[in-house]
JSON list of C-alpha atoms in Angstrom, two decimals:
[
{"chain": "A", "resi": 949, "resn": "MET", "atom": "CA", "xyz": [25.10, -49.59, 9.50]},
{"chain": "A", "resi": 950, "resn": "VAL", "atom": "CA", "xyz": [23.76, -47.45, 12.36]},
{"chain": "A", "resi": 951, "resn": "SER", "atom": "CA", "xyz": [26.45, -44.79, 11.95]},
{"chain": "A", "resi": 952, "resn": "SER", "atom": "CA", "xyz": [25.84, -44.54, 8.20]},
{"chain": "A", "resi": 953, "resn": "LEU", "atom": "CA", "xyz": [22.10, -44.22, 8.88]},
{"chain": "A", "resi": 954, "resn": "ARG", "atom": "CA", "xyz": [22.79, -41.41, 11.40]},
{"chain": "A", "resi": 955, "resn": "CYS", "atom": "CA", "xyz": [25.04, -39.71, 8.85]},
{"chain": "A", "resi": 956, "resn": "ALA", "atom": "CA", "xyz": [22.36, -39.99, 6.14]},
{"chain": "A", "resi": 957, "resn": "LEU", "atom": "CA", "xyz": [19.68, -38.62, 8.47]},
{"chain": "A", "resi": 958, "resn": "THR", "atom": "CA", "xyz": [21.89, -35.73, 9.56]},
{"chain": "A", "resi": 959, "resn": "LEU", "atom": "CA", "xyz": [22.83, -34.92, 5.97]},
{"chain": "A", "resi": 960, "resn": "GLY", "atom": "CA", "xyz": [19.16, -35.14, 4.94]},
{"chain": "A", "resi": 961, "resn": "ILE", "atom": "CA", "xyz": [18.17, -32.70, 7.66]},
{"chain": "A", "resi": 962, "resn": "LEU", "atom": "CA", "xyz": [20.95, -30.29, 6.71]},
{"chain": "A", "resi": 963, "resn": "LEU", "atom": "CA", "xyz": [19.94, -30.38, 3.06]},
{"chain": "A", "resi": 964, "resn": "ALA", "atom": "CA", "xyz": [16.24, -30.02, 3.85]},
{"chain": "A", "resi": 965, "resn": "VAL", "atom": "CA", "xyz": [16.78, -26.88, 5.93]},
{"chain": "A", "resi": 966, "resn": "PRO", "atom": "CA", "xyz": [19.37, -24.81, 4.08]},
{"chain": "A", "resi": 967, "resn": "SER", "atom": "CA", "xyz": [20.00, -22.27, 6.86]},
{"chain": "A", "resi": 968, "resn": "PHE", "atom": "CA", "xyz": [21.55, -24.93, 9.09]},
{"chain": "A", "resi": 969, "resn": "ALA", "atom": "CA", "xyz": [24.10, -25.79, 6.42]},
{"chain": "A", "resi": 970, "resn": "ALA", "atom": "CA", "xyz": [24.75, -22.24, 5.22]},
{"chain": "A", "resi": 971, "resn": "PRO", "atom": "CA", "xyz": [26.96, -19.82, 7.10]},
{"chain": "A", "resi": 972, "resn": "SER", "atom": "CA", "xyz": [25.31, -16.88, 8.80]},
{"chain": "A", "resi": 973, "resn": "SER", "atom": "CA", "xyz": [26.05, -13.28, 7.91]},
{"chain": "A", "resi": 974, "resn": "PRO", "atom": "CA", "xyz": [27.46, -10.66, 10.28]},
{"chain": "A", "resi": 975, "resn": "TYR", "atom": "CA", "xyz": [24.13, -8.80, 9.93]},
{"chain": "A", "resi": 976, "resn": "HIS", "atom": "CA", "xyz": [21.60, -9.18, 12.77]},
{"chain": "A", "resi": 977, "resn": "VAL", "atom": "CA", "xyz": [18.08, -7.90, 13.46]},
{"chain": "A", "resi": 978, "resn": "GLN", "atom": "CA", "xyz": [16.84, -7.51, 17.04]},
{"chain": "A", "resi": 979, "resn": "LEU", "atom": "CA", "xyz": [13.12, -8.24, 17.41]},
{"chain": "A", "resi": 980, "resn": "HIS", "atom": "CA", "xyz": [11.85, -7.21, 20.84]},
{"chain": "A", "resi": 981, "resn": "TYR", "atom": "CA", "xyz": [8.31, -8.15, 21.80]},
{"chain": "A", "resi": 982, "resn": "GLU", "atom": "CA", "xyz": [6.36, -6.65, 24.66]},
{"chain": "A", "resi": 983, "resn": "THR", "atom": "CA", "xyz": [2.89, -6.11, 26.01]},
{"chain": "A", "resi": 984, "resn": "GLY", "atom": "CA", "xyz": [0.89, -2.93, 26.00]},
{"chain": "A", "resi": 985, "resn": "THR", "atom": "CA", "xyz": [-1.72, -4.63, 28.21]},
{"chain": "A", "resi": 986, "resn": "GLU", "atom": "CA", "xyz": [-1.67, -6.09, 31.71]},
{"chain": "A", "resi": 987, "resn": "ALA", "atom": "CA", "xyz": [-1.34, -9.63, 30.32]},
{"chain": "A", "resi": 988, "resn": "LYS", "atom": "CA", "xyz": [1.97, -11.37, 29.63]},
{"chain": "A", "resi": 989, "resn": "VAL", "atom": "CA", "xyz": [3.04, -12.10, 26.05]},
{"chain": "A", "resi": 990, "resn": "GLY", "atom": "CA", "xyz": [4.90, -15.07, 24.61]},
{"chain": "A", "resi": 991, "resn": "ILE", "atom": "CA", "xyz": [6.29, -15.70, 21.12]},
{"chain": "A", "resi": 992, "resn": "ILE", "atom": "CA", "xyz": [5.95, -18.77, 18.93]},
{"chain": "A", "resi": 993, "resn": "VAL", "atom": "CA", "xyz": [9.17, -19.62, 17.11]},
{"chain": "A", "resi": 994, "resn": "PRO", "atom": "CA", "xyz": [8.59, -21.84, 14.06]},
{"chain": "A", "resi": 995, "resn": "GLY", "atom": "CA", "xyz": [10.56, -25.06, 13.81]},
{"chain": "A", "resi": 996, "resn": "ILE", "atom": "CA", "xyz": [11.67, -24.54, 10.22]},
{"chain": "A", "resi": 997, "resn": "LEU", "atom": "CA", "xyz": [13.95, -21.64, 9.45]},
{"chain": "A", "resi": 998, "resn": "SER", "atom": "CA", "xyz": [15.31, -21.33, 5.95]},
{"chain": "A", "resi": 999, "resn": "CYS", "atom": "CA", "xyz": [16.26, -17.73, 5.21]},
{"chain": "A", "resi": 1000, "resn": "MET", "atom": "CA", "xyz": [17.30, -16.69, 8.72]},
{"chain": "A", "resi": 1001, "resn": "ASN", "atom": "CA", "xyz": [18.89, -18.27, 11.77]},
{"chain": "A", "resi": 1002, "resn": "ILE", "atom": "CA", "xyz": [18.12, -17.57, 15.41]},
{"chain": "A", "resi": 1003, "resn": "PRO", "atom": "CA", "xyz": [21.62, -17.99, 16.85]},
{"chain": "A", "resi": 1004, "resn": "ASP", "atom": "CA", "xyz": [20.81, -17.63, 20.56]},
{"chain": "A", "resi": 1005, "resn": "PRO", "atom": "CA", "xyz": [17.12, -17.96, 21.43]},
{"chain": "A", "resi": 1006, "resn": "SER", "atom": "CA", "xyz": [16.32, -17.06, 25.02]},
{"chain": "A", "resi": 1007, "resn": "VAL", "atom": "CA", "xyz": [13.64, -18.34, 27.36]},
{"chain": "A", "resi": 1008, "resn": "THR", "atom": "CA", "xyz": [14.10, -15.42, 29.74]},
{"chain": "A", "resi": 1009, "resn": "ALA", "atom": "CA", "xyz": [14.33, -12.37, 27.47]},
{"chain": "A", "resi": 1010, "resn": "ASN", "atom": "CA", "xyz": [11.73, -10.87, 25.16]},
{"chain": "A", "resi": 1011, "resn": "ASP", "atom": "CA", "xyz": [14.23, -10.56, 22.31]},
{"chain": "A", "resi": 1012, "resn": "LEU", "atom": "CA", "xyz": [14.96, -12.64, 19.23]},
{"chain": "A", "resi": 1013, "resn": "LYS", "atom": "CA", "xyz": [18.14, -12.11, 17.25]},
{"chain": "A", "resi": 1014, "resn": "LEU", "atom": "CA", "xyz": [17.45, -12.88, 13.59]},
{"chain": "A", "resi": 1015, "resn": "ASN", "atom": "CA", "xyz": [20.47, -13.61, 11.44]},
{"chain": "A", "resi": 1016, "resn": "PRO", "atom": "CA", "xyz": [19.84, -13.70, 7.66]},
{"chain": "A", "resi": 1017, "resn": "VAL", "atom": "CA", "xyz": [21.61, -16.29, 5.53]},
{"chain": "A", "resi": 1018, "resn": "PHE", "atom": "CA", "xyz": [22.41, -14.11, 2.50]},
{"chain": "A", "resi": 1019, "resn": "THR", "atom": "CA", "xyz": [24.12, -17.05, 0.74]},
{"chain": "A", "resi": 1020, "resn": "ASN", "atom": "CA", "xyz": [20.97, -19.19, 0.74]},
{"chain": "A", "resi": 1021, "resn": "THR", "atom": "CA", "xyz": [19.99, -19.47, -2.93]},
{"chain": "A", "resi": 1022, "resn": "ALA", "atom": "CA", "xyz": [16.47, -20.59, -1.99]},
{"chain": "A", "resi": 1023, "resn": "CYS", "atom": "CA", "xyz": [15.88, -17.02, -0.76]},
{"chain": "A", "resi": 1024, "resn": "SER", "atom": "CA", "xyz": [16.80, -15.41, -4.08]},
{"chain": "A", "resi": 1025, "resn": "GLU", "atom": "CA", "xyz": [14.98, -15.58, -7.39]},
{"chain": "A", "resi": 1026, "resn": "ASP", "atom": "CA", "xyz": [17.84, -14.24, -9.50]},
{"chain": "A", "resi": 1027, "resn": "GLY", "atom": "CA", "xyz": [20.89, -15.16, -7.40]},
{"chain": "A", "resi": 1028, "resn": "LYS", "atom": "CA", "xyz": [21.64, -11.46, -6.81]},
{"chain": "A", "resi": 1029, "resn": "THR", "atom": "CA", "xyz": [18.82, -10.23, -4.55]},
{"chain": "A", "resi": 1030, "resn": "TYR", "atom": "CA", "xyz": [18.15, -11.90, -1.20]},
{"chain": "A", "resi": 1031, "resn": "ARG", "atom": "CA", "xyz": [14.53, -11.78, -0.03]},
{"chain": "A", "resi": 1032, "resn": "GLY", "atom": "CA", "xyz": [14.01, -13.33, 3.37]},
{"chain": "A", "resi": 1033, "resn": "LYS", "atom": "CA", "xyz": [11.26, -13.04, 5.89]},
{"chain": "A", "resi": 1034, "resn": "GLU", "atom": "CA", "xyz": [10.58, -14.54, 9.27]},
{"chain": "A", "resi": 1035, "resn": "SER", "atom": "CA", "xyz": [7.12, -14.62, 10.88]},
{"chain": "A", "resi": 1036, "resn": "HIS", "atom": "CA", "xyz": [6.33, -15.30, 14.53]},
{"chain": "A", "resi": 1037, "resn": "GLY", "atom": "CA", "xyz": [3.01, -15.55, 16.33]},
{"chain": "A", "resi": 1038, "resn": "LEU", "atom": "CA", "xyz": [2.40, -13.74, 19.60]},
{"chain": "A", "resi": 1039, "resn": "ILE", "atom": "CA", "xyz": [0.29, -15.44, 22.31]},
{"chain": "A", "resi": 1040, "resn": "VAL", "atom": "CA", "xyz": [-1.38, -13.52, 25.14]},
{"chain": "A", "resi": 1041, "resn": "TYR", "atom": "CA", "xyz": [-1.44, -15.14, 28.59]},
{"chain": "A", "resi": 1042, "resn": "ASP", "atom": "CA", "xyz": [-4.59, -13.41, 29.77]},
{"chain": "A", "resi": 1043, "resn": "PRO", "atom": "CA", "xyz": [-6.04, -14.89, 32.98]},
{"chain": "A", "resi": 1044, "resn": "PRO", "atom": "CA", "xyz": [-8.72, -16.03, 33.55]},
{"chain": "A", "resi": 1045, "resn": "ASN", "atom": "CA", "xyz": [-9.08, -16.83, 29.84]},
{"chain": "A", "resi": 1046, "resn": "CYS", "atom": "CA", "xyz": [-6.09, -19.20, 29.86]},
{"chain": "A", "resi": 1047, "resn": "ASP", "atom": "CA", "xyz": [-5.00, -19.77, 33.42]},
{"chain": "A", "resi": 1048, "resn": "GLY", "atom": "CA", "xyz": [-3.45, -23.19, 34.05]},
{"chain": "A", "resi": 1049, "resn": "VAL", "atom": "CA", "xyz": [-5.26, -26.47, 34.74]},
{"chain": "A", "resi": 1050, "resn": "PHE", "atom": "CA", "xyz": [-8.71, -24.95, 35.30]},
{"chain": "A", "resi": 1051, "resn": "HIS", "atom": "CA", "xyz": [-8.59, -23.32, 31.89]},
{"chain": "A", "resi": 1052, "resn": "LYS", "atom": "CA", "xyz": [-7.45, -26.49, 30.12]},
{"chain": "A", "resi": 1053, "resn": "VAL", "atom": "CA", "xyz": [-10.24, -28.58, 31.70]},
{"chain": "A", "resi": 1054, "resn": "PHE", "atom": "CA", "xyz": [-13.17, -26.20, 31.26]},
{"chain": "A", "resi": 1055, "resn": "HIS", "atom": "CA", "xyz": [-12.18, -23.95, 28.36]},
{"chain": "A", "resi": 1056, "resn": "LYS", "atom": "CA", "xyz": [-10.93, -25.67, 25.21]},
{"chain": "A", "resi": 1057, "resn": "LYS", "atom": "CA", "xyz": [-10.35, -22.42, 23.34]},
{"chain": "A", "resi": 1058, "resn": "GLY", "atom": "CA", "xyz": [-6.77, -21.74, 24.50]},
{"chain": "A", "resi": 1059, "resn": "CYS", "atom": "CA", "xyz": [-4.91, -18.50, 25.03]},
{"chain": "A", "resi": 1060, "resn": "PRO", "atom": "CA", "xyz": [-5.75, -15.65, 22.66]},
{"chain": "A", "resi": 1061, "resn": "ASN", "atom": "CA", "xyz": [-3.49, -15.14, 19.68]},
{"chain": "A", "resi": 1062, "resn": "ALA", "atom": "CA", "xyz": [-2.56, -11.51, 19.02]},
{"chain": "A", "resi": 1063, "resn": "GLY", "atom": "CA", "xyz": [-1.39, -12.14, 15.45]},
{"chain": "A", "resi": 1064, "resn": "LEU", "atom": "CA", "xyz": [1.88, -12.28, 13.54]},
{"chain": "A", "resi": 1065, "resn": "VAL", "atom": "CA", "xyz": [4.95, -10.10, 13.43]},
{"chain": "A", "resi": 1066, "resn": "THR", "atom": "CA", "xyz": [7.06, -10.47, 10.29]},
{"chain": "A", "resi": 1067, "resn": "ILE", "atom": "CA", "xyz": [10.57, -9.19, 9.60]},
{"chain": "A", "resi": 1068, "resn": "HIS", "atom": "CA", "xyz": [11.33, -8.73, 5.87]},
{"chain": "A", "resi": 1069, "resn": "ILE", "atom": "CA", "xyz": [14.91, -8.32, 4.61]},
{"chain": "A", "resi": 1070, "resn": "THR", "atom": "CA", "xyz": [15.86, -7.46, 1.05]},
{"chain": "A", "resi": 1071, "resn": "LYS", "atom": "CA", "xyz": [19.51, -7.22, 0.11]},
{"chain": "A", "resi": 1072, "resn": "GLU", "atom": "CA", "xyz": [20.61, -6.40, -3.39]},
{"chain": "A", "resi": 1073, "resn": "GLU", "atom": "CA", "xyz": [24.14, -7.28, -4.41]},
{"chain": "A", "resi": 1074, "resn": "GLY", "atom": "CA", "xyz": [26.57, -4.54, -3.33]},
{"chain": "A", "resi": 1075, "resn": "LYS", "atom": "CA", "xyz": [23.97, -2.64, -1.26]},
{"chain": "A", "resi": 1076, "resn": "ASP", "atom": "CA", "xyz": [23.00, -2.50, 2.40]},
{"chain": "A", "resi": 1077, "resn": "PRO", "atom": "CA", "xyz": [20.03, -4.62, 3.52]},
{"chain": "A", "resi": 1078, "resn": "VAL", "atom": "CA", "xyz": [16.58, -3.01, 3.66]},
{"chain": "A", "resi": 1079, "resn": "VAL", "atom": "CA", "xyz": [14.69, -4.28, 6.70]},
{"chain": "A", "resi": 1080, "resn": "THR", "atom": "CA", "xyz": [10.99, -3.74, 7.42]},
{"chain": "A", "resi": 1081, "resn": "CYS", "atom": "CA", "xyz": [8.52, -5.01, 9.97]},
{"chain": "A", "resi": 1082, "resn": "SER", "atom": "CA", "xyz": [4.87, -5.83, 9.34]},
{"chain": "A", "resi": 1083, "resn": "THR", "atom": "CA", "xyz": [2.04, -7.43, 11.27]},
{"chain": "A", "resi": 1084, "resn": "GLY", "atom": "CA", "xyz": [-0.91, -9.65, 10.47]},
{"chain": "A", "resi": 1085, "resn": "PRO", "atom": "CA", "xyz": [-4.12, -10.66, 12.22]},
{"chain": "A", "resi": 1086, "resn": "PRO", "atom": "CA", "xyz": [-4.57, -13.96, 14.07]},
{"chain": "A", "resi": 1087, "resn": "ALA", "atom": "CA", "xyz": [-5.17, -16.88, 11.71]},
{"chain": "A", "resi": 1088, "resn": "LEU", "atom": "CA", "xyz": [-8.45, -17.82, 13.41]},
{"chain": "A", "resi": 1089, "resn": "GLY", "atom": "CA", "xyz": [-9.95, -14.35, 13.35]},
{"chain": "A", "resi": 1090, "resn": "PRO", "atom": "CA", "xyz": [-10.12, -11.53, 15.92]},
{"chain": "A", "resi": 1091, "resn": "GLN", "atom": "CA", "xyz": [-9.34, -12.61, 19.48]},
{"chain": "A", "resi": 1092, "resn": "GLY", "atom": "CA", "xyz": [-9.32, -9.27, 21.29]},
{"chain": "A", "resi": 1093, "resn": "PHE", "atom": "CA", "xyz": [-5.67, -8.33, 20.70]},
{"chain": "A", "resi": 1094, "resn": "GLU", "atom": "CA", "xyz": [-3.48, -7.08, 17.86]},
{"chain": "A", "resi": 1095, "resn": "VAL", "atom": "CA", "xyz": [0.22, -6.56, 17.18]},
{"chain": "A", "resi": 1096, "resn": "ARG", "atom": "CA", "xyz": [1.79, -3.22, 16.32]},
{"chain": "A", "resi": 1097, "resn": "CYS", "atom": "CA", "xyz": [5.31, -2.93, 14.98]},
{"chain": "A", "resi": 1098, "resn": "SER", "atom": "CA", "xyz": [7.63, 0.01, 15.57]},
{"chain": "A", "resi": 1099, "resn": "SER", "atom": "CA", "xyz": [9.66, 1.77, 12.93]},
{"chain": "A", "resi": 1100, "resn": "PRO", "atom": "CA", "xyz": [13.38, 0.83, 12.81]},
{"chain": "A", "resi": 1101, "resn": "GLN", "atom": "CA", "xyz": [15.28, 1.79, 15.95]},
{"chain": "A", "resi": 1102, "resn": "ALA", "atom": "CA", "xyz": [18.84, 1.70, 17.23]},
{"chain": "A", "resi": 1103, "resn": "PRO", "atom": "CA", "xyz": [19.56, -1.74, 18.71]},
{"chain": "A", "resi": 1104, "resn": "ASP", "atom": "CA", "xyz": [20.53, -2.12, 22.37]},
{"chain": "A", "resi": 1105, "resn": "ASP", "atom": "CA", "xyz": [21.86, -5.68, 22.43]},
{"chain": "A", "resi": 1106, "resn": "GLY", "atom": "CA", "xyz": [25.43, -4.95, 21.29]},
{"chain": "A", "resi": 1107, "resn": "ILE", "atom": "CA", "xyz": [25.14, -7.30, 18.29]},
{"chain": "A", "resi": 1108, "resn": "SER", "atom": "CA", "xyz": [22.33, -6.23, 15.97]},
{"chain": "A", "resi": 1109, "resn": "ASN", "atom": "CA", "xyz": [22.28, -3.66, 13.21]},
{"chain": "A", "resi": 1110, "resn": "VAL", "atom": "CA", "xyz": [18.63, -2.65, 13.63]},
{"chain": "A", "resi": 1111, "resn": "LYS", "atom": "CA", "xyz": [15.83, -3.18, 16.16]},
{"chain": "A", "resi": 1112, "resn": "PHE", "atom": "CA", "xyz": [12.05, -3.45, 15.89]},
{"chain": "A", "resi": 1113, "resn": "ILE", "atom": "CA", "xyz": [9.55, -3.64, 18.74]},
{"chain": "A", "resi": 1114, "resn": "ALA", "atom": "CA", "xyz": [6.37, -5.70, 18.37]},
{"chain": "A", "resi": 1115, "resn": "THR", "atom": "CA", "xyz": [3.81, -4.55, 20.94]},
{"chain": "A", "resi": 1116, "resn": "VAL", "atom": "CA", "xyz": [0.62, -6.45, 21.75]},
{"chain": "A", "resi": 1117, "resn": "VAL", "atom": "CA", "xyz": [-2.34, -4.17, 22.49]},
{"chain": "A", "resi": 1118, "resn": "LYS", "atom": "CA", "xyz": [-6.10, -4.60, 22.92]},
{"chain": "A", "resi": 1119, "resn": "SER", "atom": "CA", "xyz": [-7.66, -4.53, 19.48]},
{"chain": "A", "resi": 1120, "resn": "GLN", "atom": "CA", "xyz": [-9.93, -1.68, 18.47]},
{"chain": "A", "resi": 1121, "resn": "GLU", "atom": "CA", "xyz": [-12.85, -4.14, 18.21]},
{"chain": "A", "resi": 1122, "resn": "ALA", "atom": "CA", "xyz": [-12.28, -5.31, 21.80]},
{"chain": "A", "resi": 1123, "resn": "LEU", "atom": "CA", "xyz": [-12.17, -1.69, 23.02]},
{"chain": "A", "resi": 1124, "resn": "LEU", "atom": "CA", "xyz": [-15.52, -0.96, 21.32]},
{"chain": "A", "resi": 1125, "resn": "VAL", "atom": "CA", "xyz": [-17.20, -4.00, 22.95]},
{"chain": "A", "resi": 1126, "resn": "VAL", "atom": "CA", "xyz": [-16.07, -3.12, 26.49]}
]
């Protein structure tokens, strides 16, 4: 009974998140994130991935390898053109605004959010993928930082086909206030 319940739960999870069940493609995108300020930057990786896999996330490097699942039919309207995107939030560890226990006790606001970086991949049948990078503001409004995305670059990880760099900088509004 327990083993059949485990099997049903595992199968349910695999069916609910198609990218886990679908094979990955040999195509990879390197997303490097960095800071253009004195503060450190961290990335938020969502728990549900459906159109892309992250085959080897790292807790020590500022790189994510995104691996599209071109065979995932949920990422195609017509069965011939894959349209996948992956968005990640960037958090700024900016002491004294969010500095350990003191911050958590006295300041309930949390670390500033710089915004989102999104990788879009479109692949038409028989053609090479078209990959772009875009950014968006923080969900809760301006927090003093913003994300800028580079144009496509040559990857340096030995695996990926293209690289983008998401850089967190002080926002123009924050520069005007200072």
